[in-house]
Short mmCIF file of C-alpha atoms in Angstrom, two decimals:
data_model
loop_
_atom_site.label_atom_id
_atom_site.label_comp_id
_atom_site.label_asym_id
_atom_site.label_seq_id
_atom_site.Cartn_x
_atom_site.Cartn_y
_atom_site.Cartn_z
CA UNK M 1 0.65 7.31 -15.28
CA UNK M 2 1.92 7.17 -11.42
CA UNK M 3 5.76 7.16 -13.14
CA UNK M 4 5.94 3.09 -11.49
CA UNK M 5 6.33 1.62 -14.09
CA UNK M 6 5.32 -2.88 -13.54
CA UNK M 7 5.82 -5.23 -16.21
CA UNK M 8 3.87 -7.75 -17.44
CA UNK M 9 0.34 -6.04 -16.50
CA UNK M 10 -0.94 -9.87 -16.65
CA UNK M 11 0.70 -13.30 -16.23
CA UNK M 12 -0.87 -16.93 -16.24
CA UNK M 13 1.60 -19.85 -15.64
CA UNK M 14 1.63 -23.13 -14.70
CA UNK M 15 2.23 -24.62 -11.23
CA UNK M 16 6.07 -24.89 -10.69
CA UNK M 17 7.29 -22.68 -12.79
CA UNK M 18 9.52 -19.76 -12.32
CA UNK M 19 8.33 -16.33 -13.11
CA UNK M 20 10.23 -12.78 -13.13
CA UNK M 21 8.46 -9.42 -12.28
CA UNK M 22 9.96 -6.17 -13.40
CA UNK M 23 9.27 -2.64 -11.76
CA UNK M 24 10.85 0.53 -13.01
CA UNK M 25 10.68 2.82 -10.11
CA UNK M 26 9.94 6.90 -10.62
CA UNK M 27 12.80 8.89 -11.60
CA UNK M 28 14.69 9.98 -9.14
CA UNK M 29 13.43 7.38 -6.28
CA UNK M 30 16.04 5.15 -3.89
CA UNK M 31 13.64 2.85 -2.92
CA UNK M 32 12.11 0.27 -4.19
CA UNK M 33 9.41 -1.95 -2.68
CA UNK M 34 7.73 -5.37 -3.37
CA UNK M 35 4.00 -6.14 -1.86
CA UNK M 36 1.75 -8.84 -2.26
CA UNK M 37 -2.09 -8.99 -2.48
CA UNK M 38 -3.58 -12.02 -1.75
CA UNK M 39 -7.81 -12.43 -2.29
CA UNK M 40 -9.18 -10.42 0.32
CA UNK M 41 -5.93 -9.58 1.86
CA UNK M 42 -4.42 -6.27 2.58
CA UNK M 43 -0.94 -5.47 1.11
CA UNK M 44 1.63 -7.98 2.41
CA UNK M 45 5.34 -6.43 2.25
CA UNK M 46 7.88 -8.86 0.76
CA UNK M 47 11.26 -6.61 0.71
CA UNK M 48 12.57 -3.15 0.13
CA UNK M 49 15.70 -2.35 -1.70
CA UNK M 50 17.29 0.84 -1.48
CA UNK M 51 19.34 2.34 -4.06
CA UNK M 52 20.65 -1.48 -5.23
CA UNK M 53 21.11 -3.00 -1.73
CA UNK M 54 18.57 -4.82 0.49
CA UNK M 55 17.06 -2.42 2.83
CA UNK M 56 14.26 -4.35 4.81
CA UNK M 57 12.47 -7.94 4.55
CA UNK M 58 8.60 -8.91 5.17
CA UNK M 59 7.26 -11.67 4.59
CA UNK M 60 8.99 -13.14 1.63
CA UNK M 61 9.04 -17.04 1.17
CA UNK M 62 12.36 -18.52 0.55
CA UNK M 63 11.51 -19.54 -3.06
CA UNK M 64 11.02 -16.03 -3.67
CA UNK M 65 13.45 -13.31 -4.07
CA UNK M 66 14.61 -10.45 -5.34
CA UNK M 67 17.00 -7.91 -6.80
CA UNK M 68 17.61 -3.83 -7.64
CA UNK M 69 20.35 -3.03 -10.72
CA UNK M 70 22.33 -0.24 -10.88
CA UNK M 71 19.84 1.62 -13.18
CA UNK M 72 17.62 1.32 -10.05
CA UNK M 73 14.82 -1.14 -11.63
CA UNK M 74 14.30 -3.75 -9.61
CA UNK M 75 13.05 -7.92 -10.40
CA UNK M 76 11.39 -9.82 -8.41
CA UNK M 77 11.28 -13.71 -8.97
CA UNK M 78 9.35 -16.29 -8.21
CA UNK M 79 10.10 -19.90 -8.30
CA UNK M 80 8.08 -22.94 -7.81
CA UNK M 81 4.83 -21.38 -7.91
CA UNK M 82 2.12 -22.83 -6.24
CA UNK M 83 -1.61 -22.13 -6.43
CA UNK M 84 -1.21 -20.00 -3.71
CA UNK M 85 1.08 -17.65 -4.92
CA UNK M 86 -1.44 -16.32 -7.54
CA UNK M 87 -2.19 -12.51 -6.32
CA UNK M 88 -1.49 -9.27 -7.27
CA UNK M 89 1.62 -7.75 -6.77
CA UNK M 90 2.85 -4.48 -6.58
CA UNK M 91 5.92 -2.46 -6.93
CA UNK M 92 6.35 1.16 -5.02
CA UNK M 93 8.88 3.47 -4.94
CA UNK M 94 9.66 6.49 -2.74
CA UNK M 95 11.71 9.05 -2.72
CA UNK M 96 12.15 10.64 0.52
CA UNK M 97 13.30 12.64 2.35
CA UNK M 98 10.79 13.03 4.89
CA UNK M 99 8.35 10.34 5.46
CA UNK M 100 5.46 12.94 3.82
CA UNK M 101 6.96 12.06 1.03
CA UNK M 102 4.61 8.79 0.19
CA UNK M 103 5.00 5.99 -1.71
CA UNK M 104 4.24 5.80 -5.45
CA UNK M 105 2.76 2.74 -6.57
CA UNK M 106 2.84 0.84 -10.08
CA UNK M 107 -0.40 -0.64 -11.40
CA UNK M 108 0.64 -4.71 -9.98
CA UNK M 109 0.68 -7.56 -11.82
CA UNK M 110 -1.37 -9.76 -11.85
CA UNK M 111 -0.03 -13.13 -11.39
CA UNK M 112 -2.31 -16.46 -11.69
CA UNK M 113 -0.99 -20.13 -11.01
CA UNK M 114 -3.11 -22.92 -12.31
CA UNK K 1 -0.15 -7.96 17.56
CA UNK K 2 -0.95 -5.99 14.30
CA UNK K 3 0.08 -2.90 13.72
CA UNK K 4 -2.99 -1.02 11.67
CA UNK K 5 -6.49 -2.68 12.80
CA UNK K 6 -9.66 -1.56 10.41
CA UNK K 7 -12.51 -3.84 11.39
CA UNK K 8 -15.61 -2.58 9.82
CA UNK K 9 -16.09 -5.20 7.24
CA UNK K 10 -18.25 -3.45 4.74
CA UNK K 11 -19.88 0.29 4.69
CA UNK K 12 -22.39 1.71 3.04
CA UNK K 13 -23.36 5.19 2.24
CA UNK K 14 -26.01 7.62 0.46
CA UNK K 15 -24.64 9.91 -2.60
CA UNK K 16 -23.72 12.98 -0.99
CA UNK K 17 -23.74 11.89 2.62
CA UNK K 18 -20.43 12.04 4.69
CA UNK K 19 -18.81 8.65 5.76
CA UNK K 20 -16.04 7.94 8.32
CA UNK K 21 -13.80 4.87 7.95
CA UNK K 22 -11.94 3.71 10.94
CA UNK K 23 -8.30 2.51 11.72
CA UNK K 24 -6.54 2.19 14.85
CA UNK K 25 -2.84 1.77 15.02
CA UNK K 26 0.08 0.55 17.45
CA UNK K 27 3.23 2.33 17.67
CA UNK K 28 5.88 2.61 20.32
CA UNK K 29 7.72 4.83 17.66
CA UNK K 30 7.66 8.68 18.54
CA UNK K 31 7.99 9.49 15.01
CA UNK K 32 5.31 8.31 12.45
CA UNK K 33 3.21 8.66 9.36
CA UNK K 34 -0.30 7.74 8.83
CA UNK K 35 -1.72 7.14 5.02
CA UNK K 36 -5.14 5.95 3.06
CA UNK K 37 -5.14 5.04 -0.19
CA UNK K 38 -8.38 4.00 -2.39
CA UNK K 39 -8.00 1.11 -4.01
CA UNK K 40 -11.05 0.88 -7.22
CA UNK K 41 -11.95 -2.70 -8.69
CA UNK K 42 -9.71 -1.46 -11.15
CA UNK K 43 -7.08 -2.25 -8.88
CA UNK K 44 -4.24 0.54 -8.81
CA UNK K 45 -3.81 2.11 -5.74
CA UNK K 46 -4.42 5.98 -5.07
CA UNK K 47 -2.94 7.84 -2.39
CA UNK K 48 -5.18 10.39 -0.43
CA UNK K 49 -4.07 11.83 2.17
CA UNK K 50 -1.21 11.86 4.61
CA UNK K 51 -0.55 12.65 8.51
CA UNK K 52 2.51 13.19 10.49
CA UNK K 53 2.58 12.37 13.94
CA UNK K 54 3.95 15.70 14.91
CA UNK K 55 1.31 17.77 12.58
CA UNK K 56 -1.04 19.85 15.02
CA UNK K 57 -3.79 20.05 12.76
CA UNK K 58 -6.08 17.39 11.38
CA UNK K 59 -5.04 16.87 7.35
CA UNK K 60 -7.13 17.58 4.44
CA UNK K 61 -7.37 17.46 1.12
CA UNK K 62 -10.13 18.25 -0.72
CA UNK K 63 -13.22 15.78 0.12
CA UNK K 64 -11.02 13.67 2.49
CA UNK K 65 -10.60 14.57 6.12
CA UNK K 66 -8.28 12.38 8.45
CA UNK K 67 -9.51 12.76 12.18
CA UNK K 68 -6.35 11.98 13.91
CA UNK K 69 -6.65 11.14 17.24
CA UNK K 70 -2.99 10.61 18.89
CA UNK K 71 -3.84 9.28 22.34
CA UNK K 72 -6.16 6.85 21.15
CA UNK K 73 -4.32 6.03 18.20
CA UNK K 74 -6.84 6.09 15.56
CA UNK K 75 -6.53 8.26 12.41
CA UNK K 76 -10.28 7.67 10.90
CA UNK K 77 -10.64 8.92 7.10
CA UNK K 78 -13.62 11.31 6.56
CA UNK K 79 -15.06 11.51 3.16
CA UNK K 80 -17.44 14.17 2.66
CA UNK K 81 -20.35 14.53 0.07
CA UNK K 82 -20.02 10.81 -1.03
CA UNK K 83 -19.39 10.56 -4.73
CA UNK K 84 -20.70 6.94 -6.60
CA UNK K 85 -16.46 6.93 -7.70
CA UNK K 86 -16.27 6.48 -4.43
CA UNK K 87 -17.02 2.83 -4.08
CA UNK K 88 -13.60 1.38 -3.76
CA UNK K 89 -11.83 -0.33 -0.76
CA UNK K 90 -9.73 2.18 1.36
CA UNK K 91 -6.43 1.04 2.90
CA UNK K 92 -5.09 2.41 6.30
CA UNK K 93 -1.26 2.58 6.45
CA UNK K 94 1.24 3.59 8.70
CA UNK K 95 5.09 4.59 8.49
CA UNK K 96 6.95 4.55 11.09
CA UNK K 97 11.59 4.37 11.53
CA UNK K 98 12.01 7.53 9.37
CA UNK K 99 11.82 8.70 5.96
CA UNK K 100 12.35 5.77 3.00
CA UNK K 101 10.98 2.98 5.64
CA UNK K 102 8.27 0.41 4.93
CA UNK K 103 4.48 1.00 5.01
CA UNK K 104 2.34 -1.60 6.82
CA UNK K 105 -1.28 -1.67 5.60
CA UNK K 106 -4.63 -2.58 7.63
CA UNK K 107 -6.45 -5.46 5.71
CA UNK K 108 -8.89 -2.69 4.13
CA UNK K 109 -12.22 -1.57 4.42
CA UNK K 110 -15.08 -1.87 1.23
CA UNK K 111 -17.23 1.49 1.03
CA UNK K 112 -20.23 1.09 -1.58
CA UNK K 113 -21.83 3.99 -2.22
CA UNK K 114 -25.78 3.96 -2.75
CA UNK K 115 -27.24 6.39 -5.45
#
């Protein structure tokens, strides 16, 4: 157990429908980020949040978005699915303070559109 | 123009041989951190190992070797003594703006190792 905790493991939904994915970062860690991996793709990164307030933005589609709460876990939804959208996603947190200190990454979700 | 490049497309390698997966990387940032994770069919992603761009000495860690190579911007990942657990794809990734910044990922590289 990496301490990232991403919920649901698995979800299968219906083209344009709204889903929300929830990550529960390590204790401790700030920062929160969102990636996206696509068939054959690398890791795409959607947004960062740090300690409850947007930190940085990738590339996130507008029908996408995101949030971190004051108990640091952080949603990310996704509206209007398309096809497309189905990929894994993961959540990683990091603590800091030095940039040794790496990211931590949840186990993804695994999101398929039909 | 991208930031991590890893172009082999697919490597192979005997049980117990040594293997070297490239990456190449752009940064006009002084300060910066280089990173592979394996990432197994089973998905989850596994750090292993980590370089600074101010660290004098190549990192290790264990089996896994990262020859960093600052002027020509490549940090290559050396696996030694090739283990079948092995056979994963292995991510290139690069910090860079300081401590609790973004990593940016190369689009990965499939090892498969032969018994």
């Amino acid at each position: 157990d990496s301490g990232v905790t991403q919920t649901p493991k698995h979800l299968i939904t219906a083209t344009g429908q709204r889903v929300t994915l929830r990550c529960s970062p390590r204790s401790g860690d700030l920062s929160v980020y969102w990636y996206q991996q696509s068939l054959d793709q690398g890791l795409q990164f959607l947004i960062q949040y740090y300690n409850g307030e947007e930190r940085a933005k990738g590339n996130i589609l507008e029908r996408f978005s995101a949030q971190q709460f004051p108990d640091l876990h952080s949603e990310l939804n996704l509206s209007s699915l398309e096809l497309g959208d189905s990929a894994l996603y993961f959540c990683a947190s990091s603590s800091g303070p030095t940039m040794r200190d790496g990211y931590t990454f949840g186990s993804g979700t695994r999101l398929t559109v039909v | 123009a991208q930031k991590i490049t890893q172009t082999q497309p697919g490597m192979f390698v005997q049980e117990k041989e040594a293997v070297t997966l490239d990456c190449t990387y752009d940064t006009s940032d002084p300060s910066y951190g280089l990173f592979w994770y394996k990432q197994p069919s089973s998905g989850e992603m596994i750090f292993l190992i980590y370089q600074g761009s101010y660290d004098q000495q190549n990192a290790t860690e264990g089996r896994y070797s990262l020859n960093f190579q600052k002027a020509r911007k490549s940090a290559n990942l050396v696996i030694s003594a090739s283990q079948l657990g092995d056979s994963a794809m292995y991510f290139c990734a690069m910090r860079e703006g300081g401590a609790n910044s973004k990593l940016t990922f190369g689009k990965g590289i499939t090892l498969s190792v032969r018994p």
